[in-house]
């Protein structure tokens, strides 16, 4: 069919799909490079733009707060600064304040367009950095003019308003985020990463979610200020502790309209806040946890390799712990490789444990810093109420945990703006802290509770002594009864138990499973047919295809396992054999590198977790080396599934080519090896490479 009207749309759609695939590949490559790059440059290329994209809109919101009300009030006799009479600001102050806001909004827009890849890095970054710096300088100048030393003409008894303190916070934030972006641009110019943000779609959406939340907060404040006859900045203070579910209680709607509108407003605010918290959790915890874990794993691996010595032409591993020494003397290749694997597993376990407690230490330190420093500010701001530092600690604590009894309240013009900023900082800080506690303290308490339950009333697997040993293994990280640690059973033919139990698939997974099942049956049928005909080579080929499909189905079940599935050495040996790599033969193996190459720019070593080159040819690698599958940025199940799929694709292509040649000349085609790939059918039953 040659319809000229369809040619152009088809070509356009093809180009669109091709461009989309290219962008996805570039993004995956950037993520991998960010995974491998030193932590400081990862923060510069990814962390700093995220911080700027989050706090830039917040600073602009505070600039709006600094513009909508006057900066000074006169205090009437017997009154307080919270209820003073506004002193009109000079027109030039309003003009400069407005220019500062416009510059900041342009800077935010340029950064947003750059993150959305609508504006180039070289154009957007000068606009963003210059705009934020100029906005900061203008606000600092205005604050200086209005301060005690260079005071504007004012009555004798007057005070500075909330708008003045919002201007101070906005100026500080503008300066900080602009400086962070300077570091980002510097790293790009020095060639440490590409001139563009290595951000995923969820990372880019964080800035939009922050803007949405700030607009929602200020919009709600404007509505309730009109309904309840509040000052706008007092309404901002109310909207903040309402949406964050703190509920201090000094402001509350009294009209029927205000109370009625609160129902949808509060629910909507919690939803928007939940989106922001979810993004922060995904970005900081998932990405940051992965990056921190990778760096700790690499440092621990390098530390182990630096303590290696050589014994002739062979590498000798010296102690991971005192009194332990591993030698390769008198061991087969498979035993040596298994020893390497076990050492790498030990490195992984120790690095992961260290990563969890380091993350908890960092997040807890940030939370305590926020608590103690916040208490100091509230203590100084509420001097007119004669607060002690302990009272300030108490107020900060019940606010951080969103308890909000309402027995202590803020009345000063400096305390309320700081509370808004401080409470917004508390959201990501508390989110990260709780998550890190879930990986360490809470997990330990949960495991202890389950262990006690299994010893007493809950049904558990094994005898009472076995449960005690299991608890000792977990408590001592395997130092006690290490030989009794239970390993998960291998998948597929190594253990048919993995196919038992309920199977849960989504619609796509069920469809793939049905197709794979049909293909398995077809390959087994062809294998049996070839066996009946006495064609041993063709029988092995079809049975090999059957094994590949069967293991692909088994591994697919482990993709979404929580925690991620970690395979035993026996499983890895089986998978690698299916991929064409025999753990018992040293053809593709190399000893662990005694010297660690720390040059991140060295191209051949950038492919962590890659045992093959770009052409798919197998390279020599070690379980302790940089190319080890355990060193990649992918989960083990994902790595195995990808390699098995590639192997199956190659075999099917080889089969198609063979069939084409056979159709031309009726000659059986061999795989190039007479050895059967069926571990149960291998004629050499005594071979150490035969796994049953």
XYZ file of C-alpha atoms in Angstrom:
692
model
C 0.000 0.000 0.000
C 1.536 3.323 -1.072
C -0.678 6.091 0.264
C 1.188 9.380 -0.207
C -0.830 10.927 2.592
C 0.585 8.485 5.130
C 4.260 8.688 4.212
C 5.040 11.923 6.017
C 3.235 11.053 9.325
C 4.909 7.626 9.397
C 8.341 9.153 8.826
C 7.700 11.800 11.507
C 6.551 9.195 14.015
C 9.585 7.047 13.256
C 11.912 9.992 13.794
C 10.128 10.856 17.055
C 10.486 7.300 18.366
C 14.120 7.161 17.275
C 14.876 10.481 18.997
C 13.083 9.296 22.152
C 15.205 6.124 22.211
C 18.379 8.179 21.747
C 17.417 10.456 24.655
C 16.682 7.437 26.882
C 20.066 5.904 26.037
C 21.838 9.207 26.738
C 20.009 9.538 30.048
C 20.944 5.975 31.083
C 24.573 6.648 30.154
C 24.576 9.893 32.158
C 23.086 8.115 35.170
C 25.750 5.393 34.938
C 28.533 7.974 34.702
C 27.063 9.826 37.684
C 27.078 6.536 39.564
C 30.773 6.083 38.847
C 31.925 9.680 39.303
C 33.379 10.915 42.618
C 30.712 11.948 45.138
C 31.673 15.617 45.185
C 31.067 15.975 41.444
C 27.877 13.937 41.644
C 26.553 16.488 44.119
C 27.699 19.308 41.863
C 26.022 17.864 38.763
C 22.848 16.481 40.334
C 22.477 17.417 44.009
C 23.139 21.144 43.722
C 20.666 21.730 40.845
C 18.014 19.851 42.832
C 18.631 22.019 45.895
C 18.555 25.164 43.770
C 15.393 24.032 42.025
C 13.713 23.433 45.378
C 14.814 26.493 47.356
C 14.776 28.959 44.444
C 10.962 29.020 44.219
C 10.765 29.126 48.025
C 12.987 32.216 48.052
C 10.757 33.860 45.430
C 7.708 33.150 47.585
C 9.444 34.858 50.509
C 10.268 37.805 48.211
C 6.549 38.157 47.533
C 5.966 38.182 51.294
C 8.608 40.916 51.605
C 6.816 43.040 48.997
C 3.150 42.887 49.983
C 3.466 44.662 53.360
C 5.461 47.581 54.708
C 8.744 46.943 56.501
C 8.086 49.144 59.539
C 5.278 49.697 62.044
C 4.792 52.236 64.814
C 3.904 50.702 68.155
C 1.001 52.451 69.914
C 1.223 53.061 73.671
C 0.631 49.798 75.496
C 0.602 47.847 72.206
C 2.905 45.246 70.669
C 4.817 45.050 67.416
C 2.404 42.412 66.133
C -0.447 44.956 66.185
C 1.397 48.124 65.224
C 0.345 50.715 62.650
C 2.002 50.335 59.253
C 4.492 52.994 58.138
C 4.386 53.368 54.323
C 7.614 52.395 52.590
C 9.321 54.872 50.226
C 8.465 54.351 46.577
C 12.097 53.678 45.685
C 12.208 50.853 48.237
C 9.113 49.280 46.681
C 10.600 49.689 43.205
C 13.918 48.062 44.097
C 12.082 45.304 45.954
C 9.933 44.666 42.880
C 12.959 44.577 40.569
C 14.577 42.030 42.864
C 11.481 39.830 42.646
C 11.337 40.070 38.841
C 15.018 39.118 38.530
C 14.487 36.120 40.802
C 11.440 34.950 38.841
C 13.372 35.172 35.562
C 16.209 33.165 37.141
C 13.762 30.494 38.320
C 12.143 30.328 34.888
C 15.524 29.919 33.171
C 16.469 27.077 35.523
C 13.113 25.375 35.009
C 13.418 25.585 31.214
C 16.962 24.266 31.423
C 15.827 21.297 33.533
C 13.030 20.659 31.022
C 15.630 20.807 28.215
C 13.850 23.737 26.590
C 16.784 26.110 27.105
C 20.453 25.307 26.667
C 22.828 25.078 29.600
C 25.120 27.835 28.288
C 22.219 30.305 28.024
C 20.177 29.347 31.085
C 22.923 29.210 33.696
C 24.269 32.772 33.255
C 20.692 34.055 33.471
C 19.953 31.966 36.566
C 23.160 32.780 38.437
C 23.196 36.476 37.573
C 19.493 36.876 38.329
C 19.747 35.291 41.775
C 22.909 37.179 42.699
C 21.408 40.529 41.672
C 18.171 39.742 43.541
C 20.202 38.909 46.635
C 22.359 42.039 46.420
C 19.336 44.323 45.997
C 17.553 42.814 48.996
C 20.699 42.995 51.122
C 21.029 46.684 50.225
C 17.431 47.348 51.212
C 17.829 45.454 54.476
C 20.979 47.445 55.254
C 19.216 50.749 54.601
C 16.328 49.752 56.852
C 18.551 48.379 59.626
C 19.486 50.063 62.889
C 22.643 51.771 61.588
C 21.160 53.279 58.408
C 17.598 53.707 59.567
C 14.936 55.425 57.496
C 13.085 58.317 59.146
C 10.758 56.596 61.637
C 8.867 57.354 64.860
C 10.695 56.874 68.119
C 8.709 53.767 69.093
C 8.627 51.539 66.031
C 9.527 47.979 64.969
C 10.419 45.995 61.895
C 7.687 43.834 60.393
C 7.529 40.250 59.185
C 8.103 41.478 55.617
C 11.554 42.772 56.605
C 12.592 39.380 57.977
C 11.180 37.581 54.955
C 13.479 39.782 52.848
C 16.490 38.662 54.906
C 15.614 34.980 54.435
C 15.006 35.455 50.698
C 18.323 37.298 50.220
C 20.230 34.528 52.000
C 18.536 31.798 49.945
C 19.202 33.607 46.653
C 22.876 33.914 47.481
C 23.186 30.256 48.531
C 21.443 28.746 45.497
C 23.338 31.042 43.107
C 26.632 29.927 44.662
C 25.625 26.283 44.307
C 24.935 26.812 40.623
C 28.333 28.470 40.215
C 29.909 25.245 41.492
C 27.765 23.251 39.038
C 28.866 25.398 36.100
C 32.504 25.224 37.221
C 32.423 21.409 37.231
C 30.891 21.372 33.760
C 33.493 23.792 32.390
C 36.298 21.668 33.870
C 34.901 18.614 32.088
C 33.926 16.582 35.162
C 30.477 16.013 33.618
C 28.472 17.090 30.590
C 27.004 20.572 30.298
C 23.531 19.536 31.229
C 21.644 18.240 34.225
C 21.720 14.495 34.823
C 18.179 14.557 36.154
C 15.406 12.039 35.671
C 11.801 13.044 35.057
C 10.958 12.710 38.762
C 13.918 14.909 39.658
C 12.824 17.583 37.220
C 9.271 17.465 38.551
C 10.441 18.279 42.099
C 10.849 21.941 41.177
C 7.323 22.048 39.738
C 5.929 20.395 42.860
C 7.726 22.907 45.082
C 6.315 25.779 43.018
C 2.841 24.233 43.255
C 3.065 23.934 47.031
C 4.291 27.519 47.512
C 1.559 28.876 45.199
C -1.019 26.810 47.093
C 0.242 28.130 50.428
C 0.312 31.812 49.367
C -3.000 31.512 47.517
C -4.717 30.058 50.562
C -3.210 32.767 52.738
C -4.618 35.462 50.421
C -8.106 33.917 50.567
C -8.230 33.564 54.359
C -6.686 36.991 54.895
C -9.670 38.423 53.043
C -12.265 36.193 54.698
C -10.979 36.463 58.282
C -9.652 40.065 58.023
C -6.128 38.941 58.895
C -2.898 40.513 57.749
C -1.555 38.626 54.750
C 1.672 37.531 56.471
C -0.258 36.348 59.519
C -2.377 34.316 57.106
C 0.817 32.868 55.582
C 1.886 31.816 59.080
C -1.536 30.198 59.600
C -1.503 28.423 56.220
C 1.959 27.045 56.946
C 1.173 25.387 60.266
C -2.179 24.232 58.872
C -0.830 22.488 55.777
C 2.023 20.958 57.790
C -0.589 19.713 60.319
C 1.168 21.392 63.254
C -1.850 23.345 64.468
C -0.353 25.837 66.919
C -3.741 27.378 67.572
C -3.068 31.117 67.797
C -4.905 31.684 64.494
C -8.070 29.834 63.565
C -10.948 30.638 61.178
C -14.037 31.983 62.940
C -16.425 32.552 60.021
C -18.607 29.845 58.503
C -17.069 30.493 55.078
C -13.525 30.207 56.406
C -14.281 27.000 58.252
C -16.150 25.526 55.287
C -13.342 26.247 52.831
C -10.842 24.718 55.233
C -12.163 21.216 54.459
C -10.993 21.044 50.822
C -7.999 23.353 51.385
C -6.441 21.197 54.089
C -6.972 17.966 52.129
C -5.560 19.506 48.958
C -2.555 20.816 50.837
C -1.812 17.414 52.325
C -1.969 15.886 48.829
C 0.443 18.464 47.377
C 2.725 18.114 50.387
C 2.601 14.345 49.984
C 3.803 14.705 46.387
C 6.747 16.829 47.521
C 7.618 14.429 50.347
C 7.345 11.470 47.965
C 9.693 13.110 45.481
C 12.188 13.980 48.205
C 12.071 10.422 49.465
C 12.554 9.015 45.984
C 15.375 11.360 45.049
C 17.315 11.734 48.274
C 16.763 8.284 49.709
C 16.680 6.063 46.636
C 19.237 7.861 44.457
C 21.307 9.190 47.328
C 21.291 5.836 49.115
C 22.422 4.085 45.958
C 25.185 6.610 45.350
C 26.432 6.569 48.944
C 26.329 2.777 49.003
C 28.299 2.580 45.751
C 31.017 4.893 47.053
C 31.334 3.000 50.331
C 31.445 -0.315 48.490
C 34.175 0.964 46.187
C 36.245 2.376 49.068
C 35.956 -0.863 51.049
C 36.847 -2.904 47.960
C 39.899 -0.743 47.320
C 40.933 -1.093 50.947
C 40.822 -4.895 50.642
C 42.749 -4.899 47.369
C 45.458 -2.658 48.816
C 46.161 -5.346 51.435
C 46.685 -8.029 48.809
C 50.099 -9.548 48.277
C 51.483 -11.732 45.531
C 52.634 -15.317 45.828
C 54.670 -15.892 42.690
C 52.325 -15.217 39.781
C 49.225 -15.691 41.907
C 47.441 -13.149 44.045
C 47.049 -13.846 47.721
C 44.281 -12.198 49.717
C 45.261 -11.001 53.135
C 42.960 -10.658 56.047
C 39.507 -9.103 55.995
C 39.605 -9.528 59.755
C 42.391 -10.271 62.191
C 43.681 -13.825 62.092
C 42.142 -14.535 58.673
C 44.311 -15.243 55.649
C 43.147 -16.580 52.342
C 45.450 -18.376 49.942
C 44.920 -19.791 46.478
C 47.542 -22.509 46.897
C 46.294 -26.012 46.012
C 42.826 -24.845 44.998
C 40.967 -25.417 41.768
C 39.872 -22.502 39.632
C 36.275 -22.877 40.777
C 37.293 -22.918 44.460
C 39.460 -19.817 43.947
C 36.599 -18.004 42.231
C 34.169 -19.008 44.969
C 36.579 -17.609 47.542
C 36.722 -14.326 45.629
C 32.923 -14.289 45.484
C 32.576 -14.832 49.225
C 35.041 -12.021 49.943
C 33.085 -9.695 47.669
C 29.849 -10.658 49.413
C 31.488 -9.865 52.763
C 32.569 -6.477 51.405
C 29.016 -5.816 50.209
C 27.457 -6.732 53.555
C 29.856 -4.594 55.575
C 29.535 -1.650 53.189
C 25.742 -1.825 53.255
C 25.677 -1.932 57.037
C 28.064 1.014 57.227
C 25.982 2.906 54.663
C 22.798 2.471 56.702
C 24.307 3.712 59.943
C 26.148 6.548 58.215
C 22.885 7.703 56.619
C 21.170 7.536 60.000
C 23.984 9.519 61.612
C 23.833 12.243 58.944
C 20.040 12.569 58.983
C 19.881 12.485 62.795
C 22.596 15.149 63.006
C 20.634 17.342 60.581
C 17.450 16.889 62.623
C 19.144 17.682 65.944
C 20.841 20.700 64.362
C 17.451 21.936 63.155
C 15.978 21.381 66.607
C 18.713 23.033 68.679
C 19.416 25.949 66.323
C 15.708 26.576 65.844
C 15.278 26.672 69.608
C 18.052 29.291 69.875
C 16.328 31.527 67.304
C 12.925 31.230 68.984
C 14.528 31.898 72.372
C 16.028 35.161 71.103
C 12.969 36.158 69.060
C 10.518 35.734 71.956
C 12.482 37.628 74.601
C 9.410 39.788 75.271
C 7.658 36.622 76.481
C 10.632 35.760 78.725
C 11.042 32.309 77.204
C 13.812 30.167 78.619
C 15.929 28.038 76.310
C 14.204 24.941 77.645
C 10.817 26.398 76.684
C 12.173 27.094 73.212
C 13.432 23.500 72.970
C 10.005 22.281 74.023
C 8.230 24.484 71.456
C 10.629 23.442 68.655
C 10.237 19.759 69.542
C 6.432 19.666 69.506
C 6.487 21.668 66.263
C 9.011 19.391 64.521
C 6.933 16.336 65.410
C 3.713 18.182 64.373
C 2.214 17.730 67.850
C 1.312 21.398 68.333
C -0.299 21.651 71.775
C -0.745 25.405 71.454
C 0.383 26.239 74.998
C 3.332 28.273 73.650
C 2.805 30.710 70.779
C 4.892 33.048 68.662
C 4.097 36.767 68.817
C 7.248 38.452 67.495
C 7.564 39.630 63.905
C 10.917 37.875 63.575
C 9.744 34.544 65.011
C 6.859 33.943 62.592
C 8.814 34.255 59.288
C 11.592 32.103 60.672
C 9.036 29.512 61.775
C 7.626 29.291 58.235
C 11.073 28.731 56.730
C 12.195 26.438 59.558
C 9.084 24.254 59.394
C 9.444 23.836 55.624
C 12.995 22.604 56.200
C 11.673 20.154 58.763
C 9.555 18.313 56.165
C 12.412 16.724 54.155
C 14.624 16.383 57.239
C 12.066 14.400 59.215
C 11.122 12.342 56.145
C 14.718 11.251 55.582
C 15.311 10.591 59.285
C 12.268 8.340 59.632
C 13.204 6.387 56.525
C 16.789 5.876 57.718
C 15.494 4.781 61.115
C 13.335 2.241 59.299
C 16.470 0.700 57.752
C 18.306 0.445 61.077
C 16.646 0.939 64.461
C 13.072 0.129 63.507
C 14.197 -2.860 61.444
C 16.197 -4.152 64.411
C 13.229 -3.786 66.755
C 10.945 -5.493 64.242
C 13.352 -8.390 63.725
C 13.775 -8.748 67.486
C 10.010 -8.794 67.990
C 9.518 -11.431 65.303
C 12.371 -13.510 66.702
C 10.912 -13.415 70.211
C 7.519 -14.317 68.749
C 8.960 -17.299 66.887
C 10.622 -18.475 70.098
C 7.382 -18.215 72.055
C 3.940 -18.134 70.457
C 4.317 -17.597 66.707
C 4.890 -20.633 64.465
C 8.434 -20.603 63.121
C 10.541 -22.758 60.861
C 12.929 -25.150 62.559
C 13.596 -26.108 66.136
C 14.127 -23.872 69.169
C 17.904 -24.238 68.890
C 17.804 -23.322 65.210
C 15.842 -20.161 66.003
C 18.427 -19.207 68.640
C 21.218 -19.702 66.113
C 19.362 -17.633 63.539
C 19.034 -14.803 66.035
C 22.727 -15.035 66.917
C 23.670 -14.857 63.232
C 21.610 -11.683 62.706
C 22.781 -10.053 65.929
C 26.473 -10.643 65.237
C 26.307 -10.235 61.447
C 27.395 -13.829 60.910
C 30.360 -13.834 63.305
C 28.629 -16.453 65.459
C 27.377 -19.652 63.805
C 28.426 -18.276 60.420
C 28.361 -21.741 58.942
C 24.724 -22.019 59.863
C 23.571 -19.064 57.812
C 20.749 -20.104 55.560
C 21.135 -19.459 51.849
C 18.259 -19.008 49.449
C 17.662 -21.916 47.129
C 18.816 -21.515 43.533
C 16.185 -20.895 40.871
C 15.181 -23.105 37.996
C 16.734 -26.551 37.702
C 18.917 -26.004 40.753
C 15.802 -25.923 42.884
C 12.305 -26.617 41.687
C 11.022 -25.140 44.953
C 11.294 -21.664 43.504
C 8.442 -22.433 41.141
C 6.126 -23.361 43.998
C 3.706 -21.073 45.761
C 1.344 -18.431 44.402
C 2.508 -16.502 41.366
C 1.678 -12.840 41.131
C 2.003 -11.111 37.792
C 0.592 -7.987 36.284
C -1.140 -8.274 32.915
C 2.103 -7.699 30.994
C 3.980 -10.226 33.097
C 1.263 -12.854 32.636
C 1.365 -12.373 28.858
C 5.141 -12.748 28.754
C 4.845 -15.802 30.992
C 2.369 -17.446 28.605
C 4.581 -16.763 25.591
C 7.633 -18.123 27.427
C 5.683 -21.207 28.472
C 4.696 -21.911 24.877
C 8.273 -21.415 23.742
C 9.553 -23.792 26.439
C 7.141 -26.470 25.308
C 8.129 -25.945 21.686
C 11.862 -26.229 22.432
C 11.364 -29.350 24.557
C 9.283 -30.854 21.780
C 12.023 -30.109 19.244
C 14.671 -31.493 21.619
C 12.760 -34.748 22.064
C 12.212 -34.967 18.323
C 15.932 -34.517 17.658
C 16.744 -37.095 20.338
C 14.437 -39.640 18.715
C 16.227 -39.013 15.430
C 19.622 -39.496 17.102
C 20.744 -35.923 16.386
C 22.607 -35.188 19.640
C 23.843 -31.735 18.613
C 20.427 -30.419 17.589
C 18.910 -31.928 20.727
C 21.414 -30.011 22.884
C 20.752 -26.768 21.030
C 17.001 -26.924 21.611
C 17.461 -27.995 25.195
C 19.864 -25.074 25.701
C 17.194 -22.692 24.424
C 14.708 -24.283 26.794
C 17.045 -23.721 29.747
C 17.598 -20.077 28.805
C 13.872 -19.343 28.596
C 13.177 -21.221 31.808
C 15.813 -19.285 33.749
C 14.648 -15.978 32.260
C 11.171 -16.711 33.611
C 12.606 -17.601 37.012
C 14.762 -14.466 37.225
C 11.875 -12.211 36.177
C 10.135 -13.151 39.427
C 13.042 -11.644 41.368
C 13.042 -8.215 39.660
C 10.758 -6.517 42.183
C 11.884 -8.447 45.251
C 12.199 -6.438 48.439
C 14.920 -6.511 49.612
C 16.596 -7.069 46.221
C 17.462 -10.695 45.533
C 21.109 -11.666 46.033
C 22.174 -14.896 44.382
C 24.455 -17.522 45.865
C 27.678 -18.553 44.196
C 26.072 -21.765 42.915
C 23.361 -19.699 41.232
C 25.890 -17.325 39.713
C 27.976 -20.247 38.428
C 24.897 -21.728 36.778
C 23.825 -18.429 35.202
C 27.331 -17.690 33.932
C 27.581 -21.139 32.387
C 24.362 -20.488 30.497
C 25.943 -17.247 29.258
C 29.007 -19.100 27.999
C 31.328 -18.400 30.947
C 32.513 -21.428 32.923
C 33.577 -20.721 36.517
C 35.699 -23.871 36.487
C 37.815 -22.721 33.543
C 40.204 -19.794 33.739
C 39.855 -18.648 30.131
C 37.947 -15.486 30.990
C 39.230 -15.038 34.538
C 41.966 -12.854 35.922
C 43.398 -12.584 39.436
C 42.149 -9.752 41.644
C 44.037 -6.541 40.726
C 46.695 -5.866 43.337
C 46.930 -2.185 42.364
C 43.728 -0.164 42.305
C 43.345 2.314 39.470
C 41.600 5.321 40.986
C 41.665 7.452 37.846
C 37.999 7.982 37.091
C 38.799 9.160 33.577
C 40.333 5.812 32.565
C 37.944 4.644 29.857
C 38.370 0.824 30.033
C 37.549 0.754 33.740
C 34.397 2.879 33.519
C 32.215 -0.131 32.712
C 31.543 -1.393 36.206
C 29.607 -4.632 36.225
C 30.378 -5.243 32.549
C 32.040 -8.566 31.788
C 31.708 -7.986 28.047
C 32.949 -5.254 25.738
C 30.861 -3.121 23.384
C 30.863 -5.893 20.772
C 29.569 -8.459 23.264
C 32.876 -10.309 23.528
C 33.715 -11.669 26.992
C 36.548 -9.876 28.790
C 38.680 -11.259 31.581
C 37.334 -10.265 34.964
C 37.519 -11.031 38.682
C 34.777 -11.087 41.301
C 36.840 -8.490 43.198
C 37.603 -6.418 40.122
C 35.921 -3.370 38.680
C 34.116 -5.460 36.041
C 32.512 -7.783 38.584
C 28.711 -8.133 38.203
C 28.489 -7.314 41.911
C 30.040 -3.873 41.271
C 27.497 -2.567 38.776
C 24.726 -0.027 39.306
C 22.086 -2.673 38.513
C 20.456 -5.134 40.848
C 21.669 -8.703 40.428
C 18.376 -9.976 39.012
C 18.317 -7.161 36.463
C 21.928 -7.867 35.423
C 21.315 -11.604 35.042
C 18.060 -11.088 33.144
C 19.698 -8.696 30.706
C 22.624 -11.017 29.992
C 20.434 -14.114 29.653
C 18.177 -12.240 27.247
C 21.172 -11.158 25.152
C 22.450 -14.745 25.121
C 19.061 -16.072 23.999
C 18.876 -13.415 21.292
C 22.291 -14.439 19.956
C 21.350 -18.121 20.000
C 18.109 -17.501 18.115
C 19.964 -15.441 15.533
C 22.508 -18.232 15.209
C 19.675 -20.725 14.773
C 18.068 -18.641 12.020
C 21.390 -18.362 10.204
C 21.920 -22.114 10.579
C 18.495 -22.893 9.174
C 19.198 -20.624 6.241
C 22.458 -22.431 5.508
C 20.841 -25.844 5.992
C 18.179 -24.951 3.452
C 20.974 -24.279 0.962
C 22.962 -27.402 1.744
C 21.551 -30.200 3.818
C 24.343 -30.408 6.407
C 23.829 -30.468 10.214
C 25.184 -27.365 11.909
C 27.077 -27.606 15.208
C 27.282 -24.975 17.949
C 31.030 -25.453 17.940
C 31.106 -27.576 21.070
C 30.299 -31.208 21.498
C 29.683 -30.845 25.228
C 26.047 -30.954 26.294
C 24.737 -27.896 28.124
C 22.259 -29.966 30.072
C 23.847 -30.408 33.505
C 21.908 -33.649 33.940
C 23.035 -35.066 30.596
C 26.745 -34.212 30.612
C 28.661 -37.313 29.630
C 31.584 -36.421 31.916
C 29.855 -36.909 35.258
C 33.065 -36.429 37.210
C 33.871 -33.024 35.756
C 34.032 -30.284 38.403
C 32.025 -27.992 36.116
C 28.950 -30.235 36.236
C 26.344 -28.808 38.648
C 23.370 -30.852 39.698
